[in-house]
Amino acid sequence: MTLPARDTRVTYPDGALTTTTEVLHVAQLGDGRLAVLTEVSSFHPVDAAWPDQPADAGVLRAGGVAVPIRDAVVAATDGAELFLGDDIPVRKGTEGWAFLVAHLVDDDAAIADGDEIEIESDASVRAALSIGHTACHVASLALNRALAGNWSKPAREDALGSPDFDGIAIATSRIQPNGSTDTYRLNKSLRRAGFDTSAVAADVLDTLAATVEATLAEWGEAGAAVGIDRDGDGLTDRRYWVCELPGGTARIPCGGTHVAALSELGRVQVRFELGDDAGTPVLRMRTTAHPDH
Ligand SMILES: [Zn+2]
């Protein structure tokens, strides 16, 4: 058995849904599943370090048989051992390691090293996650803009020049079909950085939502184009979400999938709520796109 020495080349950042490729390695996971590692993949896997966008849904076809893909994660190998997801002991892109898309299938699938297979992502699931992910990015930029007047000290700026509340306070981000949920820590270090947390007190959250939605409506009407820039086609090559917004070009590191223009999001709604995460007060922003409106 030989483990792959090079990253999987990925085509989903360009919007590809299908690919025909060679199976480099099939690993028995011992839990009823196989990990199928391929040379090329159009199937978006969940990232281990920042698991914001879930894996695509879909099938692979081997010898004319359609095999459901149960999940897709990132795998890494140093040539001696194979690690999956959270078990990967090194940072993405570490010298001497190959990072691959692992398509997880039931272990009764007849797939072997060297087979040529076809991989196919479900178009409607991908479209809904791409809408959700683009909505997530623009909502975070609109939130930064809405909160820009609530900093008493200079703060790191976002892609449009506003203090980067999203980048400084984010705890988790989860992309869902047509939307996302972002959780922000309202802790001491945020206050020490100069952010006035009364700007996100319970009685102002509806006003904040209206301000964010107004910005999103303005950007949506401008029909801003969205694209992915990337340094290469390997799984770990850096990729950036690029959006031509009225206030300037936003460029944000991102490994996910996106729509081609903000007009595809339709009306974007945000809702805020305060909560608690193990004793830390948090702000949650739920973003929902309505592509038919
Ligand atoms: Zn992203």
Coordinates of C-alpha atoms and ligand atoms in Angstrom, one line a residue:
M1 CA 0.0 0.0 0.0
T2 CA 1.3 3.5 -0.9
L3 CA -0.1 6.6 0.6
P4 CA -0.5 9.6 -1.8
A5 CA 2.4 12.2 -1.8
R6 CA 0.5 15.2 -3.3
D7 CA -2.6 17.2 -2.3
T8 CA -5.9 16.4 -4.0
R9 CA -6.6 18.9 -6.7
V10 CA -10.0 20.5 -6.0
T11 CA -12.4 21.9 -8.6
Y12 CA -15.3 22.9 -6.4
P13 CA -14.0 26.4 -5.8
D14 CA -14.7 27.1 -9.5
G15 CA -18.2 25.7 -9.1
A16 CA -17.6 22.2 -10.5
L17 CA -20.1 19.5 -9.4
T18 CA -18.7 16.5 -11.1
T19 CA -15.3 15.0 -11.9
T20 CA -13.8 11.8 -13.2
T21 CA -10.6 10.9 -11.4
E22 CA -8.3 8.1 -10.2
V23 CA -8.6 6.5 -6.8
L24 CA -5.2 7.0 -5.1
H25 CA -5.9 5.1 -1.9
V26 CA -8.8 3.3 -0.1
A27 CA -8.5 3.1 3.7
Q28 CA -10.6 0.9 5.9
L29 CA -11.7 3.0 8.8
G30 CA -12.9 0.0 10.9
D31 CA -16.2 1.7 11.7
G32 CA -18.1 0.3 8.7
R33 CA -16.8 3.0 6.4
L34 CA -14.1 3.4 3.8
A35 CA -12.2 6.6 3.1
V36 CA -11.7 7.0 -0.7
L37 CA -8.8 9.4 -1.5
T38 CA -8.7 10.7 -5.1
E39 CA -6.3 12.6 -7.3
V40 CA -9.0 15.3 -8.2
S41 CA -12.2 16.1 -6.4
S42 CA -15.2 18.3 -7.1
F43 CA -16.7 17.4 -3.7
H44 CA -16.4 20.0 -0.9
P45 CA -15.2 18.4 2.3
V46 CA -15.7 19.8 5.8
D47 CA -12.5 21.6 7.0
A48 CA -11.0 20.2 10.2
A49 CA -9.6 23.5 11.6
W50 CA -12.5 25.8 10.7
P51 CA -15.5 23.6 10.1
D52 CA -17.9 26.3 8.8
Q53 CA -19.3 24.8 5.6
P54 CA -20.6 21.2 5.8
A55 CA -19.6 18.6 3.3
D56 CA -21.5 18.3 0.0
A57 CA -24.0 15.6 -0.5
G58 CA -23.8 13.2 -3.5
V59 CA -22.5 9.9 -4.9
L60 CA -19.5 8.4 -6.5
R61 CA -19.8 6.0 -9.4
A62 CA -17.4 3.0 -9.5
G63 CA -17.9 0.4 -12.3
G64 CA -21.3 1.8 -13.1
V65 CA -22.6 1.5 -9.5
A66 CA -23.7 4.6 -7.6
V67 CA -22.3 4.7 -4.1
P68 CA -23.7 7.3 -1.6
I69 CA -21.0 9.5 -0.1
R70 CA -21.9 9.6 3.6
D71 CA -19.5 12.4 4.5
A72 CA -16.3 14.1 3.2
V73 CA -13.5 15.3 5.4
V74 CA -9.9 16.3 5.0
A75 CA -7.3 13.6 5.3
A76 CA -3.5 14.1 5.8
T77 CA -0.6 11.7 5.4
D78 CA 3.2 11.9 5.9
G79 CA 3.6 8.8 3.7
A80 CA 3.6 6.5 6.7
E81 CA 0.2 7.0 8.4
L82 CA -3.1 8.5 7.4
F83 CA -5.0 10.9 9.7
L84 CA -8.6 12.1 9.2
G85 CA -10.3 15.4 10.3
D86 CA -9.6 16.3 13.9
D87 CA -6.9 13.6 14.3
I88 CA -4.6 15.4 11.8
P89 CA -1.6 16.4 14.0
V90 CA -0.1 19.1 11.8
R91 CA -1.2 22.4 10.3
K92 CA -2.6 22.5 6.8
G93 CA 0.1 22.8 4.3
T94 CA 2.9 21.4 6.5
E95 CA 6.0 20.5 4.5
G96 CA 6.3 16.7 3.8
W97 CA 2.6 16.1 4.2
A98 CA -0.1 15.6 1.6
F99 CA -3.7 16.8 2.2
L100 CA -6.5 14.9 0.5
V101 CA -10.3 14.9 0.2
A102 CA -11.5 11.7 1.9
H103 CA -14.9 10.6 0.5
L104 CA -16.5 8.4 3.2
V105 CA -18.6 5.5 1.9
D106 CA -20.0 2.3 3.4
D107 CA -17.4 -0.4 3.5
D108 CA -19.3 -2.8 1.2
A109 CA -18.5 -0.6 -1.8
A110 CA -16.4 -2.3 -4.4
I111 CA -13.6 0.4 -4.9
A112 CA -9.9 -0.2 -5.1
D113 CA -6.7 1.8 -5.6
G114 CA -6.2 2.7 -9.2
D115 CA -9.9 2.6 -10.1
E116 CA -11.3 5.4 -12.2
I117 CA -14.5 6.8 -10.6
E118 CA -16.9 9.6 -11.2
I119 CA -17.8 12.0 -8.3
E120 CA -21.0 13.9 -8.3
S121 CA -22.2 16.5 -5.8
D122 CA -25.9 17.2 -5.5
A123 CA -26.5 20.5 -7.3
S124 CA -29.4 21.8 -5.1
V125 CA -27.5 21.1 -1.8
R126 CA -24.4 22.9 -3.2
A127 CA -26.4 25.8 -4.4
A128 CA -28.1 26.3 -1.0
L129 CA -24.8 26.1 0.9
S130 CA -23.1 28.5 -1.6
I131 CA -26.0 31.0 -1.0
G132 CA -25.6 30.5 2.8
H133 CA -21.8 31.0 2.7
T134 CA -21.9 34.2 0.6
A135 CA -24.7 35.6 2.8
C136 CA -22.5 34.8 5.8
H137 CA -19.6 36.9 4.5
V138 CA -21.6 39.9 3.4
A139 CA -23.6 39.9 6.7
S140 CA -20.4 39.9 8.7
L141 CA -19.1 42.9 6.7
A142 CA -22.5 44.7 7.1
L143 CA -22.4 44.0 10.8
N144 CA -18.8 45.4 11.1
R145 CA -20.0 48.6 9.3
A146 CA -23.1 48.9 11.6
L147 CA -20.9 48.7 14.7
A148 CA -18.1 50.9 13.4
G149 CA -18.9 53.8 15.7
N150 CA -18.8 51.7 18.8
W151 CA -15.0 51.4 19.1
S152 CA -13.0 53.8 21.4
K153 CA -9.6 52.5 20.3
P154 CA -8.2 51.8 16.8
A155 CA -9.0 48.2 15.9
R156 CA -7.9 45.9 13.1
E157 CA -9.9 46.7 10.0
D158 CA -11.9 44.5 7.8
A159 CA -11.7 44.2 4.0
L160 CA -13.8 47.4 3.6
G161 CA -12.0 49.5 6.3
S162 CA -14.4 49.1 9.2
P163 CA -13.2 47.9 12.6
D164 CA -13.3 44.1 12.3
F165 CA -15.8 43.1 15.0
D166 CA -16.5 39.8 13.1
G167 CA -12.8 38.9 12.9
I168 CA -12.0 39.9 16.5
A169 CA -15.1 38.5 18.3
I170 CA -16.0 35.4 16.2
A171 CA -16.2 32.1 18.1
T172 CA -17.9 29.8 15.6
S173 CA -19.4 30.2 12.2
R174 CA -21.8 27.5 10.7
I175 CA -23.1 27.6 7.2
Q176 CA -26.6 26.2 6.6
P177 CA -28.7 25.9 3.4
N178 CA -29.5 29.5 2.5
G179 CA -28.1 30.9 5.7
S180 CA -25.6 30.9 8.6
T181 CA -25.2 31.2 12.3
D182 CA -22.3 33.2 13.6
T183 CA -21.5 33.3 17.3
Y184 CA -19.5 36.2 18.8
R185 CA -17.8 36.4 22.2
L186 CA -18.6 39.5 24.2
N187 CA -15.8 39.0 26.6
K188 CA -13.4 41.1 28.6
S189 CA -10.7 41.1 25.9
L190 CA -13.3 42.6 23.4
R191 CA -14.1 45.4 25.8
R192 CA -10.4 45.9 26.5
A193 CA -9.9 46.2 22.8
G194 CA -12.2 49.2 22.9
F195 CA -15.6 47.8 21.9
D196 CA -18.6 49.2 23.7
T197 CA -20.9 46.1 24.3
S198 CA -23.9 48.3 24.9
A199 CA -24.0 48.5 21.1
V200 CA -25.3 44.9 21.2
A201 CA -27.5 45.2 24.3
A202 CA -30.9 43.4 24.1
D203 CA -33.0 46.5 23.5
V204 CA -31.0 47.7 20.4
L205 CA -30.8 44.3 18.6
D206 CA -33.8 44.9 16.4
T207 CA -32.4 48.3 15.3
L208 CA -29.0 46.7 14.6
A209 CA -30.7 44.0 12.5
A210 CA -32.6 46.7 10.5
T211 CA -29.3 48.6 9.9
V212 CA -27.5 45.4 8.7
E213 CA -30.4 44.4 6.5
A214 CA -30.5 47.9 4.9
T215 CA -26.8 47.6 4.0
L216 CA -27.3 44.1 2.6
A217 CA -30.3 45.3 0.5
E218 CA -28.1 48.1 -1.0
W219 CA -25.3 45.7 -1.8
G220 CA -27.7 43.2 -3.3
E221 CA -29.2 45.8 -5.6
A222 CA -25.8 46.9 -6.7
G223 CA -25.5 43.2 -8.1
A224 CA -21.9 42.9 -6.8
A225 CA -20.0 40.1 -8.5
V226 CA -18.5 37.3 -6.3
G227 CA -15.6 35.1 -7.2
I228 CA -12.8 32.9 -5.7
D229 CA -9.1 33.8 -6.2
R230 CA -6.7 31.0 -5.5
D231 CA -2.9 30.5 -5.3
G232 CA -3.2 27.0 -6.9
D233 CA -5.5 24.1 -7.3
G234 CA -4.3 21.9 -4.4
L235 CA -6.6 21.4 -1.5
T236 CA -4.4 23.4 0.8
D237 CA -3.5 26.3 -1.6
R238 CA -4.8 29.5 -0.2
R239 CA -8.2 30.7 -1.5
Y240 CA -10.0 34.0 -1.2
W241 CA -13.6 35.1 -1.5
V242 CA -13.6 38.3 -3.5
C243 CA -16.6 40.6 -3.8
E244 CA -16.9 43.9 -5.7
L245 CA -18.9 45.8 -3.2
P246 CA -19.9 49.5 -3.7
G247 CA -17.5 50.5 -0.8
G248 CA -14.6 48.6 -2.4
T249 CA -13.3 45.2 -3.2
A250 CA -13.6 42.8 -0.2
R251 CA -11.1 39.9 -0.2
I252 CA -11.4 37.4 2.6
P253 CA -9.5 34.1 3.1
C254 CA -12.1 31.3 2.6
G255 CA -12.1 27.6 1.6
G256 CA -15.8 27.3 0.9
T257 CA -18.1 27.6 -2.1
H258 CA -20.1 30.7 -3.2
V259 CA -22.6 32.2 -5.6
A260 CA -21.4 34.3 -8.6
A261 CA -23.3 37.5 -7.7
L262 CA -25.0 39.0 -4.7
S263 CA -28.2 39.3 -6.7
E264 CA -28.5 35.4 -6.3
L265 CA -29.1 35.9 -2.5
G266 CA -32.4 37.7 -2.9
R267 CA -33.5 39.5 0.3
V268 CA -31.2 38.8 3.2
Q269 CA -32.6 38.8 6.7
V270 CA -30.6 38.9 10.0
R271 CA -31.7 38.2 13.5
F272 CA -29.7 38.8 16.7
E273 CA -29.9 37.1 20.1
L274 CA -27.8 37.2 23.2
G275 CA -26.8 33.9 24.8
D276 CA -24.2 32.3 27.0
D277 CA -21.4 29.9 26.0
A278 CA -19.9 28.2 29.2
G279 CA -20.1 31.5 31.1
T280 CA -19.1 33.8 28.3
P281 CA -21.8 36.1 27.0
V282 CA -22.3 35.7 23.3
L283 CA -24.1 37.4 20.4
R284 CA -25.6 35.2 17.8
M285 CA -26.4 36.4 14.3
R286 CA -28.7 34.2 12.2
T287 CA -28.6 35.1 8.6
T288 CA -31.2 33.9 6.1
A289 CA -31.2 34.5 2.4
H290 CA -34.5 34.4 0.4
P291 CA -33.3 33.7 -3.1
D292 CA -36.8 33.8 -4.5
H293 CA -37.5 37.4 -3.2
Ligands
ZN1 ZN -15.9 31.7 4.1

